[in-house]
Amino acid sequence: MNVGFGPGLIPAFVRVALDHPLPTLYDYRYPADVPAPQPGMLVRVPFGRRDVVGLVCEVSAHSDVPAGKLREVSAVCSACPPLSAQWLELAAFAAGYYQRGLGEVALPALPQALRDPSRWGRLLAPEERYRLLAAGREALPAALPERAQALRRLAQALVDAGELDVAAARSLHPKAAATLESWREAGWVAYERVEFGAASAAESAAAKAANAAQILASTPPVRVPVLSDEQTAAVESILAARGFAPFLLYGVTGSGKTEVYLRALAALLEREPHAQALVLVPEINLTPQFEAVFRARFAATLADDAIVSLHSGLAEGERARNWLAAHTGRARIVLGTRLAVLASLPRLAMLVVDEEHDPAYKQQEGLRYSARDLSIWRARQLGVPVVLGSATPSLESWWQAEQGRYTRLALERRAVADAVLPTVKLIDLEEERRRGRASFEGLSGPLVAALKAAFERGEQSLLFLNRRGYAPTLACDACGWVAGCPRCSAYVVLHKPERALRCHHCGWESRIPRSCPDCGNVDIAPMGRGTQRIEEALTSAVPGARVLRIDADSTRRKGSAQALFSDVHAGEVDILVGTQMIAKGHDFQRVSLVGVLNADNALFSHDFRAPERLFAQLIQVSGRAGRAGLPGTVLVQTRYPRHALYHALARHDYVGFANAQLAERRDAHLPPFVYQALLRAEGRTLEAALGFLAEAAGALSAIPSAGRVTVYDAVPLTIVKVMNVHRAQLLLESQSRAALQATLHAWQPALRALRGVLRWSVEVDPLDI
Ligand code: ADP
Ligand code: ZN
Ligand code: ZN
């Protein structure tokens, strides 16, 4: 298509960001016979000997690159509207702040379909596809002649995927369209055509409906409750906000924070008929529950496809369609996990970050961003409200509220009439032992008694243990051998149902040895306890109880977590055992007892954030008890019943705990009173990693702003070796965020010039030190 610019008028050059560590933009000539160049467009460009996809960041009439060296853009994605200037600014901010290349941030943030030029032509096109029917599954590919290999490939692809889109089919067989049509006549396949946008709703409509119905069947009927006074006040403050307005919604577990989001969003979307909202949740497993609640609530006011989800569990096609629905403004509410914070939302008018304290908002590889912090930045950029909700706000956010920078909205009571916060009791394991009271596989007498009693009353219990597997390792009493990973400086975890020893750091796996590999002793035994072992113990400790385990191992298959949680909601489980997966966000209606095992491990960690994290986890898991009016009890087994953290927990005293922690952090000069960054290095040897860090530290002396930055000694990581790679880190700290940022920025060229390690990376505002 010629857009009719005269020569000289066309900005003939574009500066393109590529998914590449260098912060440079690359100049290309822009062809005259395609739509006019605009920032935010995706283009295909030659790079070295390959073709890559890039993002146009600037257009210009000039280029400093000599004409002979300039290459030309080879394709333009015109099906999809360009990304907005504001989105480019967001990507540029994230790249600058987290010390990455712009393209390294922007391109991976896009769905795969946009980074594949072969699919550009069909991005917004209706999708045509054939779905395999039962008769087809029986007939294909056996009914085809042996020799018809291309046809058989086509049939196999259809059998494997259950469906085939027409374009994909054509690439497998030139006459695919006619063939599929004849199969349709034979009753083997069905034809479907789905308009863009409708697709997201239609694709898995059946599955989704079944899922939502399942979830809703087990939660109370959809009714709009009368807001409590506290909720009303919170909603009114949010709606009264004009411009950038950060809110910290501090609400105890079960206080109805979700209802506050729903009301505020409903009012906003009604007030502004095109406005969009972004709602972030920390865990993929929470998105179906949220989606069901949101769909039910907005069924009458929003079209079915106006609510979409974005998370890494979506099939690629669905993720692309949902992303495009957000990008084109069709989606009004986007529900997602941390990656959704980088979605393109041209009319974004409000952001919600539920459970804002959750470490899952921090991306732990590649671009190590905080989705919560970027949410705040986006809200400021756009001048809109952002609501951070939590029963245990991060100390960073709490401190902002203490200083009056965030408006605090408090919900101090549970929302459901009769529901009160559970009673927390500590079980003193030392005293149990002194008095010679029996315990069974780590379950103390009082805990077992309480589990039995709850079971007899027909109520559910939940046991929280933050350690998956059967036992943390396997050991030999005779010679002291302990099963370790050959590739990591870590023990391997015993997995009994899977009959394996497995390394949780690198995935190394082996069979369980019958005898000690060092001394031949056949009495090797599991050491310590994980969720699998507790699950096994419960079946004999509470005879007849239906026990279910939910952890990363029991939910590996797609959709299985959802099915397991549905069983809990449906009352088909008496005792639920699990890791932090069961602690977060779930609105269980029939849980009256929560047991906490092995929490002591985290009390004396060297990580200064460990108490904050433990307290949040315990409040969250305790919060699963007594939500619907059944009186709830929490039993915590501990050797340190006098520890201040447990006392604060027993009083549900987040405020006291947070203020005490903040005072300690202030005295110790720790975040949020200072800003930190880490340089991590991975080498073939520890010496290589430490040597790299020492040289890097040396290079700081040439940087003026580094005078206001404290540089600590390079140290090995706690688990120093993973996959035969040795890891070490260097901590930088400053009271001035600007000085730290300036230093990190000026440091980059020196870091890039250093050699001798396999990888290095900078992490800003690290959570694990
Ligand atoms: P939180 O996220 O604060 O832990 P939820 O939003 O899950 O709490 O709400 C807890 C329960 O209270 C839910 O079952 C919800 O339907 C119910 N609820 C919320 N607000 C009200 C209200 N105003 N009146 C009655 N029930 C409510
Ligand atoms: Zn031995
Ligand atoms: Zn390993």
PDB file of C-alpha atoms in Angstrom, residues 9-135:
ATOM      1  CA  LEU A   9       8.487  14.379   3.451  1.00  0.00           C
ATOM      2  CA  ILE A  10       8.687  10.802   4.597  1.00  0.00           C
ATOM      3  CA  PRO A  11      10.594  10.316   7.809  1.00  0.00           C
ATOM      4  CA  ALA A  12      12.643   7.679   6.072  1.00  0.00           C
ATOM      5  CA  PHE A  13      14.519   6.168   9.010  1.00  0.00           C
ATOM      6  CA  VAL A  14      13.417   4.318  12.064  1.00  0.00           C
ATOM      7  CA  ARG A  15      15.296   3.584  15.313  1.00  0.00           C
ATOM      8  CA  VAL A  16      14.444   0.119  16.446  1.00  0.00           C
ATOM      9  CA  ALA A  17      14.811  -1.684  19.784  1.00  0.00           C
ATOM     10  CA  LEU A  18      15.827  -5.325  19.537  1.00  0.00           C
ATOM     11  CA  ASP A  19      15.703  -8.060  22.166  1.00  0.00           C
ATOM     12  CA  HIS A  20      19.335  -7.633  22.928  1.00  0.00           C
ATOM     13  CA  PRO A  21      21.295  -6.682  26.074  1.00  0.00           C
ATOM     14  CA  LEU A  22      22.790  -3.493  24.659  1.00  0.00           C
ATOM     15  CA  PRO A  23      20.823  -0.341  25.425  1.00  0.00           C
ATOM     16  CA  THR A  24      21.334   0.859  21.828  1.00  0.00           C
ATOM     17  CA  LEU A  25      18.639   1.498  19.246  1.00  0.00           C
ATOM     18  CA  TYR A  26      19.411   0.381  15.696  1.00  0.00           C
ATOM     19  CA  ASP A  27      18.800   2.546  12.616  1.00  0.00           C
ATOM     20  CA  TYR A  28      17.047   1.140   9.543  1.00  0.00           C
ATOM     21  CA  ARG A  29      15.819   2.585   6.284  1.00  0.00           C
ATOM     22  CA  TYR A  30      12.068   2.553   6.090  1.00  0.00           C
ATOM     23  CA  PRO A  31      10.460   1.381   2.846  1.00  0.00           C
ATOM     24  CA  ALA A  32       8.169   3.834   1.073  1.00  0.00           C
ATOM     25  CA  ASP A  33       5.466   1.421   0.027  1.00  0.00           C
ATOM     26  CA  VAL A  34       4.084   0.471   3.443  1.00  0.00           C
ATOM     27  CA  PRO A  35       2.053   2.371   6.079  1.00  0.00           C
ATOM     28  CA  ALA A  36       3.851   5.441   7.418  1.00  0.00           C
ATOM     29  CA  PRO A  37       6.363   4.678  10.162  1.00  0.00           C
ATOM     30  CA  GLN A  38       5.231   5.358  13.703  1.00  0.00           C
ATOM     31  CA  PRO A  39       6.800   4.746  17.095  1.00  0.00           C
ATOM     32  CA  GLY A  40       5.296   1.670  18.719  1.00  0.00           C
ATOM     33  CA  MET A  41       5.092  -0.330  15.502  1.00  0.00           C
ATOM     34  CA  LEU A  42       6.545  -3.804  15.222  1.00  0.00           C
ATOM     35  CA  VAL A  43       8.838  -4.421  12.285  1.00  0.00           C
ATOM     36  CA  ARG A  44      10.937  -7.250  10.929  1.00  0.00           C
ATOM     37  CA  VAL A  45      14.528  -6.250  10.306  1.00  0.00           C
ATOM     38  CA  PRO A  46      17.714  -7.967   9.199  1.00  0.00           C
ATOM     39  CA  PHE A  47      20.232  -8.266  12.044  1.00  0.00           C
ATOM     40  CA  GLY A  48      23.505  -9.964  11.275  1.00  0.00           C
ATOM     41  CA  ARG A  49      22.559 -12.953   9.197  1.00  0.00           C
ATOM     42  CA  ARG A  50      19.144 -13.347  10.761  1.00  0.00           C
ATOM     43  CA  ASP A  51      15.824 -11.600  10.578  1.00  0.00           C
ATOM     44  CA  VAL A  52      14.489 -10.416  13.916  1.00  0.00           C
ATOM     45  CA  VAL A  53      11.460  -8.549  15.196  1.00  0.00           C
ATOM     46  CA  GLY A  54      12.022  -5.106  16.572  1.00  0.00           C
ATOM     47  CA  LEU A  55      10.025  -2.281  18.018  1.00  0.00           C
ATOM     48  CA  VAL A  56      10.134   1.150  16.395  1.00  0.00           C
ATOM     49  CA  CYS A  57      10.991   3.690  19.077  1.00  0.00           C
ATOM     50  CA  GLU A  58      11.737   6.762  16.979  1.00  0.00           C
ATOM     51  CA  VAL A  59      11.205   7.898  13.424  1.00  0.00           C
ATOM     52  CA  SER A  60      13.519  10.379  11.839  1.00  0.00           C
ATOM     53  CA  ALA A  61      14.383  12.103   8.586  1.00  0.00           C
ATOM     54  CA  HIS A  62      18.093  11.579   9.277  1.00  0.00           C
ATOM     55  CA  SER A  63      20.451   8.875  10.317  1.00  0.00           C
ATOM     56  CA  ASP A  64      24.075   9.155  11.409  1.00  0.00           C
ATOM     57  CA  VAL A  65      24.765   5.672  10.100  1.00  0.00           C
ATOM     58  CA  PRO A  66      26.512   5.858   6.707  1.00  0.00           C
ATOM     59  CA  ALA A  67      24.022   5.185   3.912  1.00  0.00           C
ATOM     60  CA  GLY A  68      25.977   2.175   2.666  1.00  0.00           C
ATOM     61  CA  LYS A  69      25.686   0.447   6.029  1.00  0.00           C
ATOM     62  CA  LEU A  70      21.994   1.070   6.561  1.00  0.00           C
ATOM     63  CA  ARG A  71      19.726  -1.869   5.973  1.00  0.00           C
ATOM     64  CA  GLU A  72      16.027  -1.785   5.311  1.00  0.00           C
ATOM     65  CA  VAL A  73      13.008  -2.802   7.347  1.00  0.00           C
ATOM     66  CA  SER A  74      11.745  -5.977   5.683  1.00  0.00           C
ATOM     67  CA  ALA A  75       8.188  -6.147   7.008  1.00  0.00           C
ATOM     68  CA  VAL A  76       5.781  -4.057   9.046  1.00  0.00           C
ATOM     69  CA  CYS A  77       3.070  -5.347  11.357  1.00  0.00           C
ATOM     70  CA  SER A  78       0.128  -3.262  10.270  1.00  0.00           C
ATOM     71  CA  ALA A  79      -2.652  -5.483  11.592  1.00  0.00           C
ATOM     72  CA  CYS A  80      -2.098  -4.337  15.130  1.00  0.00           C
ATOM     73  CA  PRO A  81      -2.286  -0.687  16.217  1.00  0.00           C
ATOM     74  CA  PRO A  82       1.091   0.688  17.360  1.00  0.00           C
ATOM     75  CA  LEU A  83       1.972   0.604  21.040  1.00  0.00           C
ATOM     76  CA  SER A  84       1.300   3.967  22.623  1.00  0.00           C
ATOM     77  CA  ALA A  85       3.906   6.524  23.595  1.00  0.00           C
ATOM     78  CA  GLN A  86       2.933   5.893  27.184  1.00  0.00           C
ATOM     79  CA  TRP A  87       3.603   2.202  26.876  1.00  0.00           C
ATOM     80  CA  LEU A  88       7.007   2.909  25.308  1.00  0.00           C
ATOM     81  CA  GLU A  89       7.717   5.221  28.206  1.00  0.00           C
ATOM     82  CA  LEU A  90       6.800   2.454  30.660  1.00  0.00           C
ATOM     83  CA  ALA A  91       9.136   0.018  28.918  1.00  0.00           C
ATOM     84  CA  ALA A  92      11.887   2.630  28.860  1.00  0.00           C
ATOM     85  CA  PHE A  93      11.429   3.362  32.547  1.00  0.00           C
ATOM     86  CA  ALA A  94      11.529  -0.339  33.469  1.00  0.00           C
ATOM     87  CA  ALA A  95      14.609  -0.846  31.295  1.00  0.00           C
ATOM     88  CA  GLY A  96      16.412   2.111  32.860  1.00  0.00           C
ATOM     89  CA  TYR A  97      15.439   1.390  36.431  1.00  0.00           C
ATOM     90  CA  TYR A  98      16.208  -2.330  36.288  1.00  0.00           C
ATOM     91  CA  GLN A  99      19.372  -1.825  34.213  1.00  0.00           C
ATOM     92  CA  ARG A 100      18.334  -3.589  31.034  1.00  0.00           C
ATOM     93  CA  GLY A 101      18.129  -2.854  27.329  1.00  0.00           C
ATOM     94  CA  LEU A 102      14.836  -1.342  26.160  1.00  0.00           C
ATOM     95  CA  GLY A 103      14.278  -4.141  23.655  1.00  0.00           C
ATOM     96  CA  GLU A 104      15.063  -6.728  26.320  1.00  0.00           C
ATOM     97  CA  VAL A 105      12.143  -5.381  28.297  1.00  0.00           C
ATOM     98  CA  ALA A 106       9.694  -4.450  25.566  1.00  0.00           C
ATOM     99  CA  LEU A 107       9.827  -7.456  23.248  1.00  0.00           C
ATOM    100  CA  PRO A 108       9.540 -10.267  25.818  1.00  0.00           C
ATOM    101  CA  ALA A 109       6.569  -8.376  27.267  1.00  0.00           C
ATOM    102  CA  LEU A 110       4.642  -9.032  24.048  1.00  0.00           C
ATOM    103  CA  PRO A 111       2.811 -12.280  23.326  1.00  0.00           C
ATOM    104  CA  GLN A 112       4.668 -14.723  21.096  1.00  0.00           C
ATOM    105  CA  ALA A 113       2.278 -14.202  18.164  1.00  0.00           C
ATOM    106  CA  LEU A 114       3.374 -10.572  17.865  1.00  0.00           C
ATOM    107  CA  ARG A 115       6.996 -11.574  17.756  1.00  0.00           C
ATOM    108  CA  ASP A 116       6.384 -13.961  14.865  1.00  0.00           C
ATOM    109  CA  PRO A 117       6.024 -12.090  11.550  1.00  0.00           C
ATOM    110  CA  SER A 118       4.457 -15.116   9.864  1.00  0.00           C
ATOM    111  CA  ARG A 119       1.411 -14.586  12.049  1.00  0.00           C
ATOM    112  CA  TRP A 120       1.077 -10.823  11.671  1.00  0.00           C
ATOM    113  CA  GLY A 121      -1.356 -11.048   8.773  1.00  0.00           C
ATOM    114  CA  ARG A 122      -3.824 -13.012  10.851  1.00  0.00           C
ATOM    115  CA  LEU A 123      -3.559 -11.290  14.216  1.00  0.00           C
ATOM    116  CA  LEU A 124      -6.953  -9.670  14.235  1.00  0.00           C
ATOM    117  CA  ALA A 125      -8.493 -11.898  11.606  1.00  0.00           C
ATOM    118  CA  PRO A 126     -11.264 -14.297  12.403  1.00  0.00           C
ATOM    119  CA  GLU A 127      -9.943 -17.722  13.163  1.00  0.00           C
ATOM    120  CA  GLU A 128     -11.092 -20.671  11.102  1.00  0.00           C
ATOM    121  CA  ARG A 129     -10.480 -24.130  12.364  1.00  0.00           C
ATOM    122  CA  TYR A 130     -11.582 -27.741  12.351  1.00  0.00           C
ATOM    123  CA  ARG A 131     -12.225 -29.610  15.544  1.00  0.00           C
ATOM    124  CA  LEU A 132     -11.841 -33.384  15.685  1.00  0.00           C
ATOM    125  CA  LEU A 133     -15.047 -35.279  16.520  1.00  0.00           C
ATOM    126  CA  ALA A 134     -15.278 -38.671  18.185  1.00  0.00           C
ATOM    127  CA  ALA A 135     -15.935 -40.418  14.853  1.00  0.00           C
TER     128      ALA A 135
END
